mmCIF file of C-alpha atoms in Angstrom:
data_model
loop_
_atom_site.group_PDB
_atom_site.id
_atom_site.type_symbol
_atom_site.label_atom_id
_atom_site.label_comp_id
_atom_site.label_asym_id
_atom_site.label_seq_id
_atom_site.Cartn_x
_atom_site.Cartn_y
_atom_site.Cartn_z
ATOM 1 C CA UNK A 184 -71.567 6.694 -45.209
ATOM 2 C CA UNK A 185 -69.662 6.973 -48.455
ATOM 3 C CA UNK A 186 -70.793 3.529 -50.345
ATOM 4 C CA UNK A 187 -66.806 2.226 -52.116
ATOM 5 C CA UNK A 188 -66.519 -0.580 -54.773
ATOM 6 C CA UNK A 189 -63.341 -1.467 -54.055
ATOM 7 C CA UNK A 190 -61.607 -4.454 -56.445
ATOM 8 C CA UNK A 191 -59.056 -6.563 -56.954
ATOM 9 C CA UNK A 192 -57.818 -9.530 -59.684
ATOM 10 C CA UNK A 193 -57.490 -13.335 -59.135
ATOM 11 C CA UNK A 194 -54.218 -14.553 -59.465
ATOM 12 C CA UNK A 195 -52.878 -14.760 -63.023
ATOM 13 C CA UNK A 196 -49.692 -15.466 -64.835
ATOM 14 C CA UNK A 197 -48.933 -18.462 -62.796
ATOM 15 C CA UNK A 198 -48.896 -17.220 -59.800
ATOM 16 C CA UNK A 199 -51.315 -18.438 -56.630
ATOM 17 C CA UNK A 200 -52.299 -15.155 -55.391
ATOM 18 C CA UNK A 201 -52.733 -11.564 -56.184
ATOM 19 C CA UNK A 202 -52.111 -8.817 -54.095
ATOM 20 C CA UNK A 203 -53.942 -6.276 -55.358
ATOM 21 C CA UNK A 204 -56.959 -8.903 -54.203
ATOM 22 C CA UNK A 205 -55.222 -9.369 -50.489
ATOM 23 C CA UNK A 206 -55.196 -5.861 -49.889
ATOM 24 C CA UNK A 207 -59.030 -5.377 -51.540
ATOM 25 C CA UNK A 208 -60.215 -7.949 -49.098
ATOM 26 C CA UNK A 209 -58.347 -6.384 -46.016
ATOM 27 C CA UNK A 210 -59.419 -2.553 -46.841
ATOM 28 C CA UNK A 211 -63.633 -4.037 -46.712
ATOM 29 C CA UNK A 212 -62.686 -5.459 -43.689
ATOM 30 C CA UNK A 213 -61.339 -2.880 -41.591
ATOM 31 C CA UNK A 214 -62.445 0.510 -43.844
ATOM 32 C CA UNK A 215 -61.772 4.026 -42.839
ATOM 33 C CA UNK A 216 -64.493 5.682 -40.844
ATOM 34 C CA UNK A 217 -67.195 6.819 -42.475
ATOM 35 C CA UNK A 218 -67.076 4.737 -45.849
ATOM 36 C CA UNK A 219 -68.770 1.611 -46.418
ATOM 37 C CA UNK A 220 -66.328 -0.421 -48.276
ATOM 38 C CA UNK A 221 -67.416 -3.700 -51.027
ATOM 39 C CA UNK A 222 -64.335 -5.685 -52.184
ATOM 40 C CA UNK A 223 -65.081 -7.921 -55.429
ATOM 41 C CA UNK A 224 -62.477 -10.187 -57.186
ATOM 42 C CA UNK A 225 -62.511 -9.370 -60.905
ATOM 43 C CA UNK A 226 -61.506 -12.506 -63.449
ATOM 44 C CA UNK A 227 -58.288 -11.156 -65.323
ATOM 45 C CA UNK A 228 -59.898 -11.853 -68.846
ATOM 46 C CA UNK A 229 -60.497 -9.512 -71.483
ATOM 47 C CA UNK A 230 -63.998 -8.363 -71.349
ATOM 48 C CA UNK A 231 -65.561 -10.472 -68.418
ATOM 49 C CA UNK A 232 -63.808 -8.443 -66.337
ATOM 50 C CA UNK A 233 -65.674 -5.655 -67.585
ATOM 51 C CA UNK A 234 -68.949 -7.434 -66.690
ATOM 52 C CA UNK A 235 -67.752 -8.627 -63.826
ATOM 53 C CA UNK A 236 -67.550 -4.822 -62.948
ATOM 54 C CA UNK A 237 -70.678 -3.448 -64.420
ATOM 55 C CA UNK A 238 -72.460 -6.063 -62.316
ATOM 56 C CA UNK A 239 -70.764 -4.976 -59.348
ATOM 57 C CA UNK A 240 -71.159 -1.305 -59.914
ATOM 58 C CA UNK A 241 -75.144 -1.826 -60.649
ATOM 59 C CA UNK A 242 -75.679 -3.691 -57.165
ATOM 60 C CA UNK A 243 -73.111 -1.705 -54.752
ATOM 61 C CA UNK A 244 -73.941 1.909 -56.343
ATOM 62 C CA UNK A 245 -71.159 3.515 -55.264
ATOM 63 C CA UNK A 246 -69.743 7.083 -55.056
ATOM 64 C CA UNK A 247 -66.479 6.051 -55.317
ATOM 65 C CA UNK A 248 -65.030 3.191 -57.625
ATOM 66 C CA UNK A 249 -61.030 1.967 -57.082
ATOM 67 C CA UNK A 250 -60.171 -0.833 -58.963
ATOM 68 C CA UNK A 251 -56.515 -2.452 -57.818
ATOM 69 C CA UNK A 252 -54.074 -4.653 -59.536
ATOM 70 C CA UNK A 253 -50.611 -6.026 -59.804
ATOM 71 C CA UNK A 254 -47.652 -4.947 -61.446
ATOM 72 C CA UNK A 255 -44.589 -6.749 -60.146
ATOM 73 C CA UNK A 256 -41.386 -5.571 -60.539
ATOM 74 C CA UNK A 257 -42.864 -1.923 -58.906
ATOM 75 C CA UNK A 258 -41.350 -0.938 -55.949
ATOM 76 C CA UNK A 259 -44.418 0.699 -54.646
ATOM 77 C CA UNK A 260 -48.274 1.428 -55.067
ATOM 78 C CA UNK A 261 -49.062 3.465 -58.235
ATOM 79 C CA UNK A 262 -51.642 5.397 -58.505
ATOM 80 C CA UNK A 263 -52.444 5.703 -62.656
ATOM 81 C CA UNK A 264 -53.069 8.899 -64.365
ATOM 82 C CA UNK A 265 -54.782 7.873 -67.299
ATOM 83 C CA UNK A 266 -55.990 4.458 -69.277
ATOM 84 C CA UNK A 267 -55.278 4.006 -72.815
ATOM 85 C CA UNK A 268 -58.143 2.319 -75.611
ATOM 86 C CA UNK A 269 -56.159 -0.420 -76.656
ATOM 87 C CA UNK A 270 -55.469 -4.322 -75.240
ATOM 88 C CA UNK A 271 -52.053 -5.344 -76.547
ATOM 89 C CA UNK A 272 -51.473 -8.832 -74.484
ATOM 90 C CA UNK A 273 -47.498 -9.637 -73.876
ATOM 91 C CA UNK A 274 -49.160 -13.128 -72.282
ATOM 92 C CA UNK A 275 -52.333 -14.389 -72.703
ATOM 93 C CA UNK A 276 -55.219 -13.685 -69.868
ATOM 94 C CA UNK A 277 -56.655 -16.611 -67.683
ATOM 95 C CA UNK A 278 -58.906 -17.641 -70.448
ATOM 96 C CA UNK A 279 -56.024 -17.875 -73.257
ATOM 97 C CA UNK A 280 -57.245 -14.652 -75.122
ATOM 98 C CA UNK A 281 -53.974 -12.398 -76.273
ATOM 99 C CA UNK A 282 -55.728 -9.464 -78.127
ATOM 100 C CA UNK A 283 -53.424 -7.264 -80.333
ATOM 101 C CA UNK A 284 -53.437 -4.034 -81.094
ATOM 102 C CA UNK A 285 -57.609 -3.784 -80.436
ATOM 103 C CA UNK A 286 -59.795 -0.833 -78.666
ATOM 104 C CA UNK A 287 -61.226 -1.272 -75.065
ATOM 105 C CA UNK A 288 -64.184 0.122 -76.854
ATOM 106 C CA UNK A 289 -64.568 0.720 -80.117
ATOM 107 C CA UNK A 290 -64.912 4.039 -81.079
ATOM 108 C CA UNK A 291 -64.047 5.377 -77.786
ATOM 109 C CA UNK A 292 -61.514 8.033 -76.893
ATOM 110 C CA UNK A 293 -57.924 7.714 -77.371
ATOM 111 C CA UNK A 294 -57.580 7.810 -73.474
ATOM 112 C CA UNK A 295 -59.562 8.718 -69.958
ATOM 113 C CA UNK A 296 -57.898 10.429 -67.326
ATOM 114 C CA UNK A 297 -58.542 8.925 -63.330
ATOM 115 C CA UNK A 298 -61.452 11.058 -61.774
ATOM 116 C CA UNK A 299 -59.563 10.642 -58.814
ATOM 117 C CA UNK A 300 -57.775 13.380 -57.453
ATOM 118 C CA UNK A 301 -53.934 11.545 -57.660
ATOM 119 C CA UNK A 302 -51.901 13.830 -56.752
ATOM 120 C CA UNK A 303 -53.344 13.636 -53.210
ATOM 121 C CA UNK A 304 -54.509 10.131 -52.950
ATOM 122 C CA UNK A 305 -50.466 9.656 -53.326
ATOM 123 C CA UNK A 306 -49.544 12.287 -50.559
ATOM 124 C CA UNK A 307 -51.942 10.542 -48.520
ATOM 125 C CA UNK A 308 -50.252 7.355 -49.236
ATOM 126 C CA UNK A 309 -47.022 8.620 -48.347
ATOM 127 C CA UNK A 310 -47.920 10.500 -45.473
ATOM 128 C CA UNK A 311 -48.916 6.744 -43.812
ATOM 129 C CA UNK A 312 -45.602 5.390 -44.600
ATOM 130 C CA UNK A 313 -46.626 3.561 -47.771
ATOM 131 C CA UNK A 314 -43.669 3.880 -51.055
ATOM 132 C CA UNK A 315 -46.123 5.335 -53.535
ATOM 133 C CA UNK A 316 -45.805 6.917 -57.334
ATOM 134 C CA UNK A 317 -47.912 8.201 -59.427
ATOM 135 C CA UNK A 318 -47.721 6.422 -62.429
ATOM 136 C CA UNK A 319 -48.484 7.542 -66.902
ATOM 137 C CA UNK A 320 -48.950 4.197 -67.495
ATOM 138 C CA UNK A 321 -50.980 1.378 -66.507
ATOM 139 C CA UNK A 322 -49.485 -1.159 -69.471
ATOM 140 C CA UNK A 323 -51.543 -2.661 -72.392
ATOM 141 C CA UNK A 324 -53.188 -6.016 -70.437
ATOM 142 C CA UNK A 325 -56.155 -6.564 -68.235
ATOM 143 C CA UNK A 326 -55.524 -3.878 -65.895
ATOM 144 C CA UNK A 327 -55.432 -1.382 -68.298
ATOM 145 C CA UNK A 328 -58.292 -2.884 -69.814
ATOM 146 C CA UNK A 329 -60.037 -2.487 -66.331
ATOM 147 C CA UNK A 330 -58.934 1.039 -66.296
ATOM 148 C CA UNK A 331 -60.374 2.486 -69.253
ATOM 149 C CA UNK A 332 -63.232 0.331 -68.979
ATOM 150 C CA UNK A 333 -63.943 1.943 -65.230
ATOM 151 C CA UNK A 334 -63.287 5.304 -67.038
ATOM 152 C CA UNK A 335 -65.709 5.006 -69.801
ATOM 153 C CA UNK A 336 -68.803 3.926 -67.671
ATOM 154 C CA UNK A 337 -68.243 6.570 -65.466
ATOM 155 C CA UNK A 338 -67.819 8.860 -68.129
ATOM 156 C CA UNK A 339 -70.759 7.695 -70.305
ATOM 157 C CA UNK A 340 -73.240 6.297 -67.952
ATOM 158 C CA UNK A 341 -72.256 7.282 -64.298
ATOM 159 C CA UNK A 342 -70.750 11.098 -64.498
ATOM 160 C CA UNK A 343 -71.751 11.555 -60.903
ATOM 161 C CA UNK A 344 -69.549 8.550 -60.012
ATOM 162 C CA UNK A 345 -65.691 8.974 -59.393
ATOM 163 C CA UNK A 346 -63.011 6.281 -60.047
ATOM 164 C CA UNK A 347 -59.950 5.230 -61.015
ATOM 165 C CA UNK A 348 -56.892 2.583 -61.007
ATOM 166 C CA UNK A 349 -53.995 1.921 -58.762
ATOM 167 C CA UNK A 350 -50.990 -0.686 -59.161
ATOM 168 C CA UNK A 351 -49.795 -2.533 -56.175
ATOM 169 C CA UNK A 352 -46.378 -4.483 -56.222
ATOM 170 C CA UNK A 353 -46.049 -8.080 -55.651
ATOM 171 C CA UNK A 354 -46.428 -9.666 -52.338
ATOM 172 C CA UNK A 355 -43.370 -11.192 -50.311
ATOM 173 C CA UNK A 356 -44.572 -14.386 -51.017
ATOM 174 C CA UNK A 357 -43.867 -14.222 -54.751
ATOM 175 C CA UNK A 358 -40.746 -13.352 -54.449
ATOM 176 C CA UNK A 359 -39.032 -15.803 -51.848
ATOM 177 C CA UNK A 360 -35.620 -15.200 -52.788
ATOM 178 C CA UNK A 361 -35.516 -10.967 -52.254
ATOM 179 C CA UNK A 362 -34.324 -10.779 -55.622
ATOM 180 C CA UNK A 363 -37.462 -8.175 -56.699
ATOM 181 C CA UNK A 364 -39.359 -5.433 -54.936
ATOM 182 C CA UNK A 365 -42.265 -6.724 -52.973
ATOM 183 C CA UNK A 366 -44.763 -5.480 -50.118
ATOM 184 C CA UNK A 367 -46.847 -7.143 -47.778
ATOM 185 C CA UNK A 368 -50.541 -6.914 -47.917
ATOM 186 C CA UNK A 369 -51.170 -5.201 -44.734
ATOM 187 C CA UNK A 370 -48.582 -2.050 -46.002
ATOM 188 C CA UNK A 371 -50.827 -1.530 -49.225
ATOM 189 C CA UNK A 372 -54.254 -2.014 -47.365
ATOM 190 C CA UNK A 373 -52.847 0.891 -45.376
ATOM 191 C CA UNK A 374 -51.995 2.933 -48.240
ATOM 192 C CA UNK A 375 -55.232 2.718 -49.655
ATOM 193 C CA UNK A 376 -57.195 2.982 -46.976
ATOM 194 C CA UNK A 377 -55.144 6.467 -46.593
ATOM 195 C CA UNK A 378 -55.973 7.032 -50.498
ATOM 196 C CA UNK A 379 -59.662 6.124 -49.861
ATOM 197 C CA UNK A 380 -60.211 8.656 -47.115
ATOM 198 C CA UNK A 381 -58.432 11.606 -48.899
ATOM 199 C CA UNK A 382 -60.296 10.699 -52.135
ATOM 200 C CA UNK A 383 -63.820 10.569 -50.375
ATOM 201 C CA UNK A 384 -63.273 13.922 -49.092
ATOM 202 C CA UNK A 385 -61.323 15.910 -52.184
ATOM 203 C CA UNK A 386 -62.578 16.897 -55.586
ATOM 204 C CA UNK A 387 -60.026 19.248 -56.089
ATOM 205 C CA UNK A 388 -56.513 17.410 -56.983
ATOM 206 C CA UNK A 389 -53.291 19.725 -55.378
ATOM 207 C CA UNK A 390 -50.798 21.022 -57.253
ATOM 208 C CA UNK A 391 -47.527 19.464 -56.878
ATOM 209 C CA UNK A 392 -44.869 18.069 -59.208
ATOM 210 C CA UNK A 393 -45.434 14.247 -60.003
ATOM 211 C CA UNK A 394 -44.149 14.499 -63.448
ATOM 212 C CA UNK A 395 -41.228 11.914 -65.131
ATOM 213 C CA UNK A 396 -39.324 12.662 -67.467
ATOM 214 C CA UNK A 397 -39.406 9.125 -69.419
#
C-alpha cells in the first residue's frame, strides 16, 4: 500500500465550510485501491499551518503528500505548477495575521515546482469527468503558503517524498444563488482520487500543452 497525506483547510473568510476539506475527508474514506489514504484539516494561518503539516507528515510518513484548498471563483480543480516564497495577505488569515510582502522561508528559493507529475494528474482528472486546469499560480495567501512550505520540506528534508498543491472551486452551498462557478464535493473527491492513482504510479510527467498565455 502506497501510505497518502492527503489535506484540506478549515473554513475561512467567513464562510462555514471548505471544500477542499469535504473532498479530503471523502477521498480517506473511500481511497483508490492500493493506497492508504490520511486526511488532516490544516488551520488557514500563516505558519501553524506549516506545523500543522510537519506534524502530520512525521506521524503518517507518506510517499505521497497532496495538500488541497479553495479558490472560489475557479470553475474547476487546479492542479498548481509551482509555489512562490512570499505571503502577501489580500484578507487576513483565521488568526488576524495579514503578512506583506514576507518569504515563506527566509532565504529560500524564489519558487518550488510540484513534484507531482501535473500534466497527468490533470488528464486523469479529466478522463473521470472532473473540469480540471492546470494552474501558474496558486495566489499569495495560506495556500500558497502551504504550497511552498510542502515544497521546501520535501525538498530539504524528505527528497524521497513527492508532493504538491491542487485548488478546488467552491462548493454549491456557497454559492446559493448560481451566480459563481461551484462543484459538489463528491465531483472533486472523484477527481482526485483519479489524480491520486495516476500520481502513485507515474514519475515521469507527459508531454502535452497546458501552457496560458496570461
Amino acid at each position: 500500500m502506497t501510505r497518502v497525506l492527503l489535506t484540506g483547510f478549515e473554513p475561512f473568510g467567513g464562510e462555514s465550510v471548505n471544500p477542499s476539506w469535504q473532498a479530503a475527508e471523502l477521498v480517506a474514506a473511500a481511497p483508490p485501491d492500493g493506497l492508504a489514504v490520511t486526511a488532516v484539516q490544516l488551520p488557514c494561518v500563516f505558519g501553524e499551518s506549516l506545523t500543522a503539516l510537519r506534524s502530520a507528515v512525521e506521524r503518517v510518513r507518506p510517499e505521497l503528500v497532496v495538500c488541497l484548498g479553495q479558490a472560489g471563483g475557479r470553475t474547476g480543480v487546479t492542479v498548481e505548477r509551482v509555489a512562490i516564497n512570499v505571503d502577501d495577505a489580500r484578507i487576513p488569515d483565521n488568526a488576524g495575521a495579514q503578512p506583506i510582502d514576507e518569504p515563506v522561508v527566509p532565504g529560500g528559493p524564489a519558487a518550488y515546482f510540484s513534484s507531482l507529475p501535473v500534466k497527468a494528474c490533470v488528464a486523469a482528472m479529466r478522463g473521470a469527468g472532473v473540469p480540471t486546469a492546470l494552474s501558474n499560480t496558486a495566489g499569495t495567501f495560506v495556500c500558497n503558503h502551504v504550497a511552498y512550505g510542502l515544497g521546501h520540506l520535501l525538498a530539504t528534508e524528505l527528497p524521497g517524498v513527492r508532493g504538491g498543491f491542487v485548488h478546488v472551486p467552491w462548493a454549491p452551498s456557497q454559492v446559493p444563488d448560481g451566480n459563481a462557478a461551484a462543484l459538489p464535493a463528491e465531483l472533486v473527491a472523484t477527481g482526485i482520487r483519479a489524480l491520486l492513482a495516476v500520481a502513485a504510479e507515474t514519475t515521469t510527467d507527459i508531454r502535452v500543452t497546458e501552457g496560458a498565455t496570461h
